[in-house]
Amino acid sequence: MIRFIEDKDEKRKISREILESLTEWFEVEESREQYIRESADQPFWAYFDNDVPSGFLCLKETGKETMELAVMGVKKECHRKGAGRRLFAAAKDYAVMKGYSFIQVKTVRSGMYPDYDITNEFYKSLGFKELEVLEEYWDAANPCQIYVMGLKSAVNVIGTRHSYRGKFSSDPVPRKDLEIIANAGIDAPSGCNKQTTDLVVVDDPKLLDELKGVIDPPVAQTAPAMIVVLSRKINAYRDRCFAIQDYSAAIENMLLAIVELGYQSCWYEGHITDDDRICDKIAAVLGVPDEYDVVCILPVGKALDDFHAPSKRSFAERVKFNGFE
């Protein structure tokens, strides 16, 4: 289990226990103590094996666009059990949620020590790319290898997008960002190019309050902007209509654009299209013509609450090659 730790004493206790068990990597006492001290003030995740802390990871900001994997350690008995990958997945989610563009990590260049060769291969397996080697950053015996990972490529954004149902910052979303998000939606493919999906972007505070007032039970009440997704039933060919597929593609495009720009959202469809027909009340507030159905709302804003990826079945369970078996 992965936990985000906030108590400073607990951070120091966990980091000390882990690092002192990994002297092959953290043998210099002065450096080890510095990691422990600094960990108290950094975003900190711990891995628990049967309720026992068995790994941790810290991030630190190194620039307006970049976080660094400051220190990471997993007890040797938990190596190759996925603990490190799960810790990094949680940290990467956090960096994306906060709007950073890159993560970097420093280690000793491959070919120097067998233990660090394993570390290098682990980072590369996560998707890190070699940036440069600084021969004298530490000392001649320990040339510093810097790896970097972009957080705003399509593949990385897909992997770090999760539904967010927490509170939003009151900061308004700039109109230019809302235009980028909406463009991503209407750029989505549609069956036979019938373009059955249209959007209403709402960033006027009074109109937003009116919309939120008809959503009961309430959701997204603190969002500073909202995108209302409209769908028309237009046959693509013969009697086949692909409006559901069309608006689903548009929504997913927008959700990815939202995350890439440093915001969060959630796909609210069932909540508003259930028997109480909140969607019809939204349509009335916005003056939506009768030929359209309101099918979804997407709140948009900066997240205030931390959140983590849900558990999912493994790749091997869900993906098969050349047949199901």
Tab-separated table of C-alpha atoms in Angstrom, residues 21 50-51 71 94 96-97 114 169 240 255 264 269 308:
chain	number	residue	atom	x	y	z
A	21	SER	CA	19.135	-0.662	5.557
A	50	ASN	CA	1.932	-5.769	5.771
A	51	ASP	CA	1.711	-2.406	7.572
A	71	VAL	CA	15.690	10.321	-2.844
A	94	TYR	CA	1.451	14.401	-7.997
A	96	VAL	CA	1.385	16.169	-13.163
A	97	MET	CA	-1.431	17.313	-10.860
A	114	PRO	CA	27.035	-3.020	-10.075
A	169	SER	CA	-8.841	26.488	-6.200
A	240	ARG	CA	-26.350	3.905	-37.730
A	255	LEU	CA	-9.726	15.380	-20.080
A	264	GLN	CA	-8.085	18.437	-13.042
A	269	GLU	CA	-22.390	11.743	-17.097
A	308	HIS	CA	-3.726	8.942	-6.118
